[in-house]
XYZ file of C-alpha atoms in Angstrom:
315
model
C 185.472 279.020 -144.877
C 182.201 277.504 -142.740
C 179.714 280.424 -141.593
C 178.543 278.490 -138.264
C 175.067 280.289 -137.539
C 174.165 279.402 -141.424
C 174.996 275.664 -142.112
C 175.560 275.414 -145.203
C 176.437 279.123 -146.717
C 176.754 277.943 -149.974
C 172.861 277.224 -149.497
C 171.663 279.747 -147.920
C 173.379 282.490 -149.869
C 173.672 281.063 -153.437
C 176.578 283.606 -154.633
C 177.273 281.755 -158.450
C 175.735 283.124 -161.205
C 174.930 280.905 -164.287
C 177.704 281.346 -165.775
C 179.879 280.516 -162.457
C 181.364 284.010 -161.981
C 180.592 285.661 -158.407
C 179.424 289.486 -159.022
C 179.986 291.219 -155.648
C 176.378 292.483 -155.357
C 174.473 289.110 -157.195
C 173.515 287.852 -153.779
C 172.472 290.823 -151.795
C 168.753 290.116 -151.451
C 169.464 286.965 -150.460
C 172.600 288.475 -147.861
C 170.116 290.352 -146.499
C 166.899 288.326 -146.149
C 170.106 285.795 -143.978
C 171.307 288.501 -141.841
C 167.426 289.667 -141.268
C 166.682 286.209 -140.100
C 169.482 286.134 -137.699
C 168.628 289.019 -135.503
C 170.874 288.378 -133.011
C 173.723 288.904 -134.942
C 172.350 292.163 -135.420
C 171.752 292.543 -131.919
C 175.516 291.809 -130.807
C 176.233 294.468 -133.494
C 173.576 297.298 -132.308
C 174.773 296.343 -128.688
C 178.273 296.881 -128.952
C 177.604 300.511 -130.963
C 175.709 301.127 -128.187
C 177.447 300.506 -125.217
C 179.854 303.198 -126.790
C 177.620 305.733 -128.485
C 174.888 306.006 -125.284
C 178.003 306.944 -122.795
C 179.904 309.119 -126.096
C 176.652 311.204 -126.680
C 175.972 311.683 -123.214
C 179.239 313.415 -122.777
C 179.576 315.058 -125.472
C 176.262 316.598 -124.989
C 177.044 317.664 -121.253
C 179.690 319.304 -122.425
C 177.985 321.254 -125.543
C 175.511 322.182 -123.135
C 177.961 323.761 -120.571
C 179.882 325.638 -123.465
C 176.342 327.001 -124.151
C 175.283 327.800 -121.226
C 178.399 329.447 -120.078
C 178.663 331.310 -123.139
C 177.128 334.776 -124.182
C 175.696 334.157 -127.603
C 172.799 336.604 -129.014
C 170.139 333.925 -129.972
C 167.826 336.583 -131.140
C 170.021 337.059 -134.391
C 170.915 332.911 -134.370
C 167.106 333.181 -134.560
C 167.011 336.049 -137.507
C 169.607 334.614 -139.966
C 168.574 333.832 -143.297
C 169.220 332.546 -146.688
C 167.920 336.068 -148.129
C 170.558 337.976 -146.711
C 173.344 335.894 -146.148
C 176.110 338.630 -145.179
C 173.941 339.276 -142.425
C 174.032 335.405 -141.607
C 177.366 334.891 -142.002
C 178.367 337.967 -139.860
C 176.756 336.492 -136.961
C 177.694 332.836 -137.756
C 180.665 334.402 -137.166
C 180.342 336.254 -134.202
C 178.749 333.370 -132.144
C 181.889 331.578 -133.926
C 183.986 333.594 -131.818
C 182.381 333.523 -129.132
C 182.189 329.314 -128.866
C 185.340 328.345 -130.172
C 187.623 328.711 -127.700
C 185.847 326.911 -124.989
C 185.519 324.066 -127.682
C 188.995 323.512 -128.696
C 189.464 323.744 -124.848
C 187.589 320.559 -124.715
C 187.952 319.088 -127.940
C 191.516 318.981 -126.949
C 190.802 316.030 -124.087
C 187.365 315.459 -125.158
C 188.334 314.254 -128.867
C 191.343 311.647 -128.412
C 189.274 310.038 -125.497
C 186.857 309.746 -127.546
C 188.642 307.877 -130.487
C 190.869 305.771 -128.164
C 187.471 304.831 -126.300
C 186.476 303.527 -130.036
C 189.587 301.811 -131.370
C 188.929 299.484 -127.872
C 185.424 299.138 -127.667
C 184.694 298.992 -131.843
C 187.943 296.368 -132.149
C 186.438 293.841 -129.116
C 182.512 294.252 -130.397
C 184.115 293.308 -133.966
C 185.512 290.709 -132.408
C 182.433 288.974 -130.864
C 180.287 289.465 -133.953
C 182.687 287.662 -136.252
C 183.031 284.822 -133.778
C 179.268 284.707 -133.515
C 179.775 284.573 -137.509
C 182.069 281.680 -137.492
C 183.309 280.142 -134.906
C 186.645 278.720 -136.160
C 188.014 282.700 -136.469
C 191.105 283.133 -133.988
C 189.969 286.650 -131.870
C 192.832 288.751 -132.226
C 191.847 291.961 -130.477
C 195.173 294.194 -130.160
C 195.280 293.414 -134.157
C 191.819 294.530 -134.904
C 192.727 298.059 -132.691
C 195.844 298.518 -134.663
C 193.570 298.371 -137.835
C 190.565 300.083 -136.443
C 193.464 303.381 -135.226
C 195.061 303.275 -138.623
C 190.932 302.976 -140.102
C 190.332 306.167 -138.309
C 193.875 307.864 -139.333
C 192.225 307.315 -142.502
C 189.300 308.939 -141.667
C 190.468 312.024 -139.993
C 192.465 312.689 -143.228
C 189.270 312.634 -145.119
C 187.377 314.247 -143.411
C 190.534 316.818 -143.384
C 190.389 316.889 -147.112
C 186.451 317.428 -147.394
C 186.886 320.891 -144.801
C 189.695 321.962 -147.524
C 186.969 321.784 -150.085
C 184.481 323.841 -148.232
C 187.023 326.389 -147.696
C 187.624 326.580 -150.802
C 184.146 326.791 -151.887
C 183.241 329.485 -149.749
C 186.350 331.174 -150.893
C 184.858 330.758 -154.505
C 181.407 331.577 -153.905
C 181.697 334.083 -150.615
C 185.381 335.131 -150.315
C 186.041 336.559 -153.262
C 183.003 338.056 -154.670
C 182.821 340.078 -151.552
C 186.181 341.268 -151.987
C 185.944 342.380 -155.937
C 182.665 343.733 -154.632
C 180.033 341.384 -156.488
C 177.393 340.138 -154.128
C 178.505 336.212 -152.874
C 176.374 333.112 -154.148
C 174.754 330.960 -151.665
C 173.656 328.984 -154.509
C 177.212 328.402 -155.909
C 178.480 327.470 -152.401
C 175.573 324.916 -151.551
C 176.069 323.599 -154.586
C 179.810 323.022 -154.734
C 179.514 321.633 -150.879
C 177.376 319.190 -152.231
C 179.251 318.168 -154.914
C 182.346 317.488 -152.711
C 180.316 316.038 -149.940
C 179.161 313.195 -152.385
C 182.583 312.873 -154.139
C 184.439 312.396 -150.932
C 181.886 309.836 -149.366
C 181.501 307.938 -152.673
C 185.423 308.278 -152.729
C 186.009 306.708 -149.274
C 183.235 303.914 -150.441
C 185.737 302.813 -153.163
C 188.991 302.739 -151.075
C 188.001 302.068 -147.775
C 187.406 298.671 -148.798
C 190.565 297.594 -147.265
C 189.564 298.760 -143.773
C 186.554 296.639 -143.641
C 188.782 293.000 -145.110
C 191.661 293.982 -142.911
C 190.153 292.487 -139.947
C 188.642 289.286 -141.527
C 192.357 288.631 -143.499
C 193.830 289.363 -139.276
C 191.348 286.505 -137.984
C 190.720 284.066 -140.716
C 194.562 284.119 -141.506
C 195.509 284.648 -137.614
C 197.918 287.640 -139.171
C 199.347 290.987 -137.948
C 197.925 294.419 -138.921
C 199.555 295.391 -141.389
C 200.432 291.835 -142.957
C 196.866 291.640 -142.754
C 196.359 294.653 -144.966
C 198.882 293.344 -147.433
C 197.114 290.523 -147.010
C 193.783 292.742 -148.228
C 195.557 294.642 -150.624
C 196.595 291.335 -152.593
C 193.082 289.946 -153.256
C 193.338 290.393 -156.857
C 190.155 288.820 -157.893
C 188.092 289.897 -155.088
C 188.756 293.954 -155.145
C 186.593 294.906 -157.863
C 183.808 292.954 -155.853
C 184.387 294.108 -152.730
C 184.900 297.663 -154.200
C 181.370 297.297 -155.737
C 180.093 295.847 -152.428
C 181.355 299.008 -150.511
C 179.707 301.624 -153.307
C 176.129 299.185 -152.930
C 176.632 300.141 -149.176
C 177.487 303.807 -149.462
C 174.223 304.207 -151.409
C 172.304 302.718 -148.971
C 173.683 304.474 -145.941
C 172.921 307.649 -148.990
C 169.603 306.673 -149.079
C 169.117 306.008 -145.508
C 170.024 309.360 -144.808
C 167.553 311.053 -147.174
C 164.752 308.538 -146.096
C 165.529 310.149 -142.395
C 165.133 313.391 -143.891
C 161.913 312.721 -145.142
C 160.678 310.656 -142.014
C 161.358 313.967 -140.109
C 159.600 316.699 -142.599
C 156.522 314.557 -143.020
C 154.810 316.328 -139.521
C 155.816 319.833 -141.288
C 152.046 319.628 -142.685
C 150.564 319.694 -139.392
C 153.088 321.873 -138.178
C 149.806 323.937 -136.944
C 148.966 321.406 -134.086
C 152.057 319.531 -134.475
C 153.645 321.116 -130.444
C 157.460 321.561 -130.016
C 157.253 318.580 -127.762
C 156.338 315.992 -129.919
C 158.099 316.928 -132.934
C 161.129 316.500 -130.429
C 159.958 312.520 -130.366
C 159.705 312.061 -134.155
C 163.093 313.692 -134.564
C 164.359 311.089 -132.259
C 162.550 308.153 -133.503
C 163.854 309.205 -136.372
C 167.503 308.947 -135.496
C 167.329 306.079 -133.788
C 165.841 304.198 -136.726
C 168.396 305.280 -138.706
C 171.210 304.083 -136.528
C 169.386 300.778 -136.424
C 169.479 300.605 -140.159
C 172.758 301.753 -140.419
C 173.742 298.880 -137.654
C 172.149 296.278 -139.815
C 173.805 297.151 -142.895
C 177.112 296.775 -140.935
C 176.644 293.237 -140.441
C 174.967 292.799 -143.892
C 178.426 293.866 -145.214
C 180.458 291.665 -143.010
C 177.932 289.048 -144.082
C 178.773 289.541 -147.455
C 182.916 290.096 -147.142
C 182.395 286.797 -145.883
C 180.957 285.119 -148.558
C 183.295 286.170 -151.038
C 186.265 285.147 -149.386
C 184.182 281.846 -148.470
C 183.527 280.800 -152.608
C 187.188 282.076 -153.477
C 188.828 280.107 -150.700
C 186.781 276.877 -151.838
């Protein structure tokens, strides 16, 4: 495969080691550099993602504010919550949830499917444009990519359901069961189980989700239908370990970006005596935007890494 943006791909991103073997992350730094020098590719990724994200986010915020302003929530009690009194805090959260849940569920019944369908359409078209920009020889198959994206959303939804089940189990073990037995609930145990479950589910998704990233590439390279593209992705015997390796590295990068964003957001805290609420709001918005931009860039890096591995093994 000849990546049209880079001329000779083998010269731009060397992926073979001295032994001739190709490691999934061996050329990671070179791939980062290659993508960094071609901002138009990342710009296309940002354009299609934000063309969905800005209207979707505005609609969600609008509905959230409408629900909040129409609900009778005890904001004073919410402001007094503390980890030092977990029972009182849990009771306050329960009362708030009982008030907000019916209107939230009513809105989610129509807003959720609308956002998912819009994402499937926009992401499929946007990813087609990015991959065509990466390699003009690829065949556009937007309908196939829509089916693949819908399947990916189903799998992602199942992973969130499993994660929520883990959190419910953590609540039962650390809070509900001790209270039923007349003991104090353990907030530390609850947070520990929640963190381990979250990181574990995140890592598991990184291990298995590579197939949904490679399938669109297979569909456009080989002109395959959605299920044929999935089968072709699963039969990449020589590439499986390397694709999983890339996906795991991208997962670690995502976690690192989250940590860096949290650190960035906490930077003004030592100066909270002079930092106004307005300044803090702007600071948090800047941190969120930087995180999203970096995340979009690494989506492009993963796509280029997949394409490079395919090119090397095809050649």
